[in-house]
mmCIF file of C-alpha atoms and ligand atoms in Angstrom:
data_model
loop_
_atom_site.group_PDB
_atom_site.id
_atom_site.type_symbol
_atom_site.label_atom_id
_atom_site.label_comp_id
_atom_site.label_asym_id
_atom_site.label_seq_id
_atom_site.Cartn_x
_atom_site.Cartn_y
_atom_site.Cartn_z
ATOM 1 C CA MET A 6 17.827 8.867 4.893
ATOM 2 C CA ALA A 7 17.059 9.514 8.735
ATOM 3 C CA ILE A 8 17.113 6.418 10.803
ATOM 4 C CA ARG A 9 13.726 5.542 11.299
ATOM 5 C CA SER A 10 11.917 3.260 14.040
ATOM 6 C CA SER A 11 9.981 0.444 13.507
ATOM 7 C CA GLU A 12 6.715 2.495 14.161
ATOM 8 C CA GLN A 13 7.525 4.228 11.126
ATOM 9 C CA LEU A 14 8.971 2.009 8.615
ATOM 10 C CA VAL A 15 8.075 -1.850 8.398
ATOM 11 C CA LEU A 16 10.554 -3.730 5.710
ATOM 12 C CA VAL A 17 9.020 -7.001 4.651
ATOM 13 C CA ASP A 18 11.831 -9.016 3.631
ATOM 14 C CA HIS A 19 10.189 -12.393 3.590
ATOM 15 C CA PRO A 20 11.952 -14.736 1.209
ATOM 16 C CA LEU A 21 9.123 -15.210 -1.070
ATOM 17 C CA ALA A 22 8.116 -11.261 -0.947
ATOM 18 C CA GLN A 23 11.901 -10.436 -2.138
ATOM 19 C CA HIS A 24 11.711 -13.254 -4.886
ATOM 20 C CA LYS A 25 8.803 -11.872 -6.355
ATOM 21 C CA LEU A 26 10.145 -8.708 -5.850
ATOM 22 C CA ALA A 27 13.358 -9.444 -7.993
ATOM 23 C CA LEU A 28 10.742 -10.961 -10.519
ATOM 24 C CA ILE A 29 8.591 -7.593 -11.091
ATOM 25 C CA ARG A 30 11.770 -5.452 -11.158
ATOM 26 C CA ASP A 31 12.997 -7.458 -14.323
ATOM 27 C CA ARG A 32 12.055 -4.937 -17.374
ATOM 28 C CA THR A 33 11.247 -8.474 -19.758
ATOM 29 C CA THR A 34 8.419 -9.291 -17.376
ATOM 30 C CA THR A 35 5.143 -9.091 -19.301
ATOM 31 C CA THR A 36 1.962 -7.021 -18.587
ATOM 32 C CA ARG A 37 0.127 -9.992 -17.493
ATOM 33 C CA ASP A 38 2.992 -11.585 -14.901
ATOM 34 C CA PHE A 39 3.458 -7.821 -13.639
ATOM 35 C CA ARG A 40 -0.081 -7.607 -12.257
ATOM 36 C CA TRP A 41 0.069 -11.064 -11.052
ATOM 37 C CA LEU A 42 3.263 -10.405 -8.786
ATOM 38 C CA MET A 43 1.813 -6.844 -7.545
ATOM 39 C CA GLY A 44 -1.171 -8.550 -6.276
ATOM 40 C CA GLU A 45 1.116 -11.254 -4.442
ATOM 41 C CA LEU A 46 3.227 -8.520 -2.941
ATOM 42 C CA ALA A 47 0.342 -6.498 -1.981
ATOM 43 C CA ALA A 48 -0.957 -9.471 0.002
ATOM 44 C CA PHE A 49 2.549 -9.763 1.788
ATOM 45 C CA LEU A 50 2.406 -6.130 2.758
ATOM 46 C CA CYS A 51 -1.198 -6.092 3.651
ATOM 47 C CA TYR A 52 -0.182 -9.533 5.813
ATOM 48 C CA GLU A 53 2.131 -7.719 7.589
ATOM 49 C CA ALA A 54 0.339 -4.351 8.011
ATOM 50 C CA THR A 55 -2.510 -6.409 9.719
ATOM 51 C CA ARG A 56 -0.410 -8.457 11.727
ATOM 52 C CA ASP A 57 -1.546 -6.743 15.134
ATOM 53 C CA LEU A 58 -5.280 -6.337 14.411
ATOM 54 C CA GLU A 59 -7.523 -6.839 17.632
ATOM 55 C CA MET A 60 -8.465 -10.308 18.168
ATOM 56 C CA GLU A 61 -11.304 -11.894 20.430
ATOM 57 C CA GLN A 62 -12.220 -15.517 21.596
ATOM 58 C CA ILE A 63 -14.948 -16.927 20.192
ATOM 59 C CA ASP A 64 -16.743 -20.703 20.193
ATOM 60 C CA VAL A 65 -16.791 -22.115 16.913
ATOM 61 C CA GLU A 66 -18.953 -25.394 16.207
ATOM 62 C CA THR A 67 -17.027 -27.783 14.166
ATOM 63 C CA PRO A 68 -18.702 -31.034 12.847
ATOM 64 C CA LEU A 69 -17.196 -32.791 15.792
ATOM 65 C CA GLU A 70 -17.457 -30.099 18.685
ATOM 66 C CA THR A 71 -17.056 -26.907 19.940
ATOM 67 C CA ALA A 72 -13.623 -25.282 19.423
ATOM 68 C CA ARG A 73 -12.464 -22.020 20.929
ATOM 69 C CA ALA A 74 -11.140 -19.596 17.865
ATOM 70 C CA ALA A 75 -10.514 -15.844 17.525
ATOM 71 C CA GLN A 76 -11.906 -13.467 15.221
ATOM 72 C CA ILE A 77 -10.863 -10.084 14.496
ATOM 73 C CA SER A 78 -12.645 -7.586 16.787
ATOM 74 C CA GLY A 79 -11.974 -3.919 17.289
ATOM 75 C CA LYS A 80 -11.640 -1.319 14.525
ATOM 76 C CA LYS A 81 -13.400 -2.118 11.097
ATOM 77 C CA LEU A 82 -10.640 -1.813 8.046
ATOM 78 C CA GLY A 83 -10.635 0.683 5.195
ATOM 79 C CA VAL A 84 -9.009 0.578 2.226
ATOM 80 C CA VAL A 85 -7.490 3.382 -0.080
ATOM 81 C CA ALA A 86 -6.201 3.067 -3.284
ATOM 82 C CA VAL A 87 -4.307 5.681 -5.076
ATOM 83 C CA LEU A 88 -4.966 5.681 -8.706
ATOM 84 C CA ARG A 89 -3.921 4.668 -10.954
ATOM 85 C CA ALA A 90 -1.093 2.251 -9.905
ATOM 86 C CA GLY A 91 -2.907 1.412 -6.193
ATOM 87 C CA LEU A 92 -5.452 -0.320 -8.427
ATOM 88 C CA GLY A 93 -3.142 -3.138 -9.090
ATOM 89 C CA MET A 94 -3.154 -3.692 -5.529
ATOM 90 C CA LEU A 95 -6.544 -3.292 -4.618
ATOM 91 C CA ASP A 96 -7.986 -7.190 -5.578
ATOM 92 C CA ALA A 97 -5.423 -9.006 -3.537
ATOM 93 C CA VAL A 98 -5.960 -6.671 -0.208
ATOM 94 C CA LEU A 99 -9.863 -7.284 -0.850
ATOM 95 C CA ASP A 100 -9.108 -11.009 -1.205
ATOM 96 C CA LEU A 101 -7.422 -10.717 2.320
ATOM 97 C CA VAL A 102 -10.153 -8.397 3.907
ATOM 98 C CA PRO A 103 -13.310 -8.787 2.134
ATOM 99 C CA VAL A 104 -15.336 -6.579 4.182
ATOM 100 C CA ALA A 105 -13.381 -3.612 4.041
ATOM 101 C CA ARG A 106 -14.930 -0.222 2.655
ATOM 102 C CA VAL A 107 -13.117 1.062 -0.165
ATOM 103 C CA GLY A 108 -12.102 4.532 -1.066
ATOM 104 C CA PHE A 109 -10.220 6.246 -3.985
ATOM 105 C CA VAL A 110 -7.978 8.913 -4.460
ATOM 106 C CA GLY A 111 -6.738 10.321 -7.737
ATOM 107 C CA VAL A 112 -3.468 11.835 -7.988
ATOM 108 C CA TYR A 113 -0.861 12.100 -10.502
ATOM 109 C CA ARG A 114 2.613 13.528 -10.485
ATOM 110 C CA ASP A 115 3.212 16.609 -12.847
ATOM 111 C CA GLU A 116 6.191 15.552 -14.928
ATOM 112 C CA ALA A 117 8.073 18.714 -15.113
ATOM 113 C CA THR A 118 7.387 19.861 -11.491
ATOM 114 C CA LEU A 119 6.832 16.383 -9.777
ATOM 115 C CA ALA A 120 4.328 18.243 -7.579
ATOM 116 C CA PRO A 121 1.221 16.046 -7.033
ATOM 117 C CA VAL A 122 -2.164 17.167 -8.640
ATOM 118 C CA GLU A 123 -5.291 15.586 -6.795
ATOM 119 C CA TYR A 124 -7.912 15.204 -9.481
ATOM 120 C CA TYR A 125 -10.263 12.659 -7.455
ATOM 121 C CA CYS A 126 -11.374 11.938 -4.068
ATOM 122 C CA LYS A 127 -14.509 9.448 -3.585
ATOM 123 C CA LEU A 128 -13.580 8.122 0.570
ATOM 124 C CA PRO A 129 -16.238 6.154 2.752
ATOM 125 C CA GLY A 130 -17.908 8.390 5.122
ATOM 126 C CA ASP A 131 -17.151 6.421 8.288
ATOM 127 C CA LEU A 132 -13.357 6.633 7.969
ATOM 128 C CA GLU A 133 -12.737 7.887 11.075
ATOM 129 C CA GLU A 134 -14.057 4.768 12.636
ATOM 130 C CA ARG A 135 -11.638 2.374 10.870
ATOM 131 C CA ASP A 136 -7.942 1.276 10.330
ATOM 132 C CA VAL A 137 -7.135 2.504 6.961
ATOM 133 C CA LEU A 138 -4.496 0.970 4.751
ATOM 134 C CA VAL A 139 -3.434 3.016 1.876
ATOM 135 C CA LEU A 140 -2.276 1.419 -1.298
ATOM 136 C CA ASP A 141 0.217 2.944 -3.847
ATOM 137 C CA PRO A 142 3.197 0.863 -5.016
ATOM 138 C CA MET A 143 5.623 3.501 -5.508
ATOM 139 C CA LEU A 144 6.908 5.951 -3.024
ATOM 140 C CA ALA A 145 9.312 7.945 -5.046
ATOM 141 C CA THR A 146 9.356 11.728 -3.678
ATOM 142 C CA GLY A 147 6.216 10.901 -1.638
ATOM 143 C CA GLY A 148 4.362 14.057 -2.686
ATOM 144 C CA SER A 149 1.610 11.804 -3.984
ATOM 145 C CA ALA A 150 1.138 9.643 -0.925
ATOM 146 C CA SER A 151 1.461 12.403 1.272
ATOM 147 C CA ALA A 152 -1.396 14.287 -0.498
ATOM 148 C CA ALA A 153 -3.635 10.888 -0.205
ATOM 149 C CA LEU A 154 -2.745 10.624 3.344
ATOM 150 C CA ARG A 155 -3.807 14.628 3.997
ATOM 151 C CA LEU A 156 -7.149 13.856 2.169
ATOM 152 C CA ILE A 157 -7.852 11.286 4.340
ATOM 153 C CA LYS A 158 -7.283 12.691 7.324
ATOM 154 C CA GLU A 159 -9.273 15.650 6.501
ATOM 155 C CA GLN A 160 -12.122 12.949 6.589
ATOM 156 C CA GLY A 161 -11.684 12.206 10.183
ATOM 157 C CA SER A 162 -9.226 9.264 10.069
ATOM 158 C CA ARG A 163 -6.493 8.534 12.619
ATOM 159 C CA SER A 164 -5.189 5.206 11.800
ATOM 160 C CA ILE A 165 -3.622 4.843 8.672
ATOM 161 C CA ARG A 166 -0.672 2.684 7.364
ATOM 162 C CA LEU A 167 0.910 3.429 3.849
ATOM 163 C CA LEU A 168 1.644 0.046 1.758
ATOM 164 C CA SER A 169 4.064 0.872 -1.169
ATOM 165 C CA VAL A 170 5.891 -2.123 -2.696
ATOM 166 C CA VAL A 171 8.960 0.145 -3.359
ATOM 167 C CA ALA A 172 10.276 3.093 -1.610
ATOM 168 C CA ALA A 173 12.713 5.610 -1.908
ATOM 169 C CA PRO A 174 14.479 7.427 0.995
ATOM 170 C CA ALA A 175 13.266 10.510 0.067
ATOM 171 C CA GLY A 176 9.686 9.273 -0.052
ATOM 172 C CA LEU A 177 10.385 7.923 3.686
ATOM 173 C CA ASP A 178 11.624 11.312 4.811
ATOM 174 C CA ARG A 179 8.505 12.877 3.163
ATOM 175 C CA ILE A 180 6.131 10.840 4.839
ATOM 176 C CA ALA A 181 7.866 10.908 8.163
ATOM 177 C CA ALA A 182 7.972 14.632 8.096
ATOM 178 C CA ASP A 183 4.163 15.280 6.815
ATOM 179 C CA HIS A 184 2.613 12.223 8.469
ATOM 180 C CA PRO A 185 5.062 10.916 11.241
ATOM 181 C CA ASP A 186 1.899 8.623 12.574
ATOM 182 C CA VAL A 187 1.974 6.768 9.282
ATOM 183 C CA THR A 188 3.844 3.679 9.315
ATOM 184 C CA VAL A 189 4.938 2.445 5.921
ATOM 185 C CA TYR A 190 5.071 -1.218 4.995
ATOM 186 C CA THR A 191 7.503 -1.739 1.809
ATOM 187 C CA ALA A 192 9.322 -4.675 0.377
ATOM 188 C CA ALA A 193 12.026 -2.500 -0.343
ATOM 189 C CA VAL A 194 13.944 0.669 0.536
ATOM 190 C CA ASP A 195 15.801 1.502 -3.150
ATOM 191 C CA ARG A 196 18.678 3.974 -3.585
ATOM 192 C CA GLY A 197 17.280 7.183 -4.716
ATOM 193 C CA LEU A 198 15.425 8.812 -7.571
ATOM 194 C CA ASN A 199 16.739 9.971 -10.992
ATOM 195 C CA GLU A 200 16.395 13.371 -12.372
ATOM 196 C CA ASP A 201 12.815 12.427 -13.739
ATOM 197 C CA GLY A 202 11.918 11.310 -10.024
ATOM 198 C CA PHE A 203 12.019 7.607 -10.888
ATOM 199 C CA ILE A 204 13.061 5.533 -7.934
ATOM 200 C CA LEU A 205 16.696 3.680 -9.071
ATOM 201 C CA PRO A 206 16.571 0.909 -9.565
ATOM 202 C CA GLY A 207 13.195 0.628 -8.926
ATOM 203 C CA LEU A 208 10.608 -1.480 -11.570
ATOM 204 C CA GLY A 209 9.835 1.370 -13.863
ATOM 205 C CA ASP A 210 6.333 3.248 -13.983
ATOM 206 C CA ALA A 211 3.918 0.966 -11.827
ATOM 207 C CA GLY A 212 1.018 2.356 -13.675
ATOM 208 C CA ASP A 213 2.369 1.804 -17.153
ATOM 209 C CA ARG A 214 3.611 -1.608 -16.639
ATOM 210 C CA LEU A 215 -0.066 -2.483 -15.093
ATOM 211 C CA PHE A 216 -2.068 -1.092 -17.498
ATOM 212 C CA GLY A 217 -0.023 -1.326 -20.541
ATOM 213 C CA THR A 218 0.260 2.206 -21.284
ATOM 214 C CA ARG A 219 3.589 2.775 -22.973
HETATM 215 C C1 LIG B 304 3.233 7.089 -9.575
HETATM 216 C C2 LIG B 304 3.209 6.301 -8.714
HETATM 217 C C3 LIG B 304 2.845 7.324 -7.117
HETATM 218 C C4 LIG B 304 3.595 8.278 -7.702
HETATM 219 C C5 LIG B 304 4.846 8.242 -6.569
HETATM 220 O O1 LIG B 304 2.003 7.711 -9.823
HETATM 221 O O2 LIG B 304 1.966 5.077 -8.911
HETATM 222 O O3 LIG B 304 1.568 7.376 -7.057
HETATM 223 O O4 LIG B 304 3.809 8.478 -9.029
HETATM 224 O O5 LIG B 304 5.626 9.252 -7.097
HETATM 225 P P1 LIG B 304 5.975 10.544 -5.793
HETATM 226 O O6 LIG B 304 6.052 9.779 -4.366
HETATM 227 O O7 LIG B 304 7.153 11.425 -6.326
HETATM 228 O O8 LIG B 304 4.806 11.443 -5.487
HETATM 229 P P2 LIG B 304 1.555 9.042 -11.726
HETATM 230 O O9 LIG B 304 2.013 9.942 -11.256
HETATM 231 O O10 LIG B 304 2.635 7.660 -12.508
HETATM 232 O O11 LIG B 304 0.458 8.129 -11.746
HETATM 233 P P3 LIG B 304 -0.255 7.005 -12.053
HETATM 234 O O12 LIG B 304 -0.375 6.191 -11.226
HETATM 235 O O13 LIG B 304 -1.667 7.366 -12.599
HETATM 236 O O14 LIG B 304 0.252 6.457 -13.214
#
């Protein structure tokens, strides 16, 4: 794997995130707990990915007096969930940024070729005016995320961050090559991929574990 600058990769190694990552990897974790943990991990990634949002000073009337306070200024936020598994991160991210506009990109991976197949795209019309957070818990070959990022850029978006719970080196290399302007926020850079394109050690098929489809 190529050495990356912090502009391309942010590893979220907070103890709470790493603890939850250990739980979500566990094959005995139930669907219900898996969903919950996915939301918690998404919140940690979102927290880091929004750390440098522009702020402005305002006055707020407390019950006692006027306080100087800060509020987010600058560009608004957009969130794009990559179907299906990105849905598992969406609610938790919207809890943190409730005013964000939301889009969806449907991409699945052809099981034989591992190539991404695009089947749905519904994005907010004003995405070019927003900082965009793209949600997909698994970055394996990177084909799905790269395709999603291309679709979002075709809409005019110029400020995009990718939030993936687990990333493989091949996926990070693919994003760095195809989208060098996009920073990846992840809780783990795993060892690699097996012959079926699954991340090792990974956490299994996130979509199936979220929705109980296998
Ligand atoms: C999984 C995962 C990513 C993609 C990662 O989706 O959620 O979107 O594969 O693989 P890649 O980096 O090699 O493209 P999947 O194709 O299983 O679809 P699903 O989310 O609908 O289950």
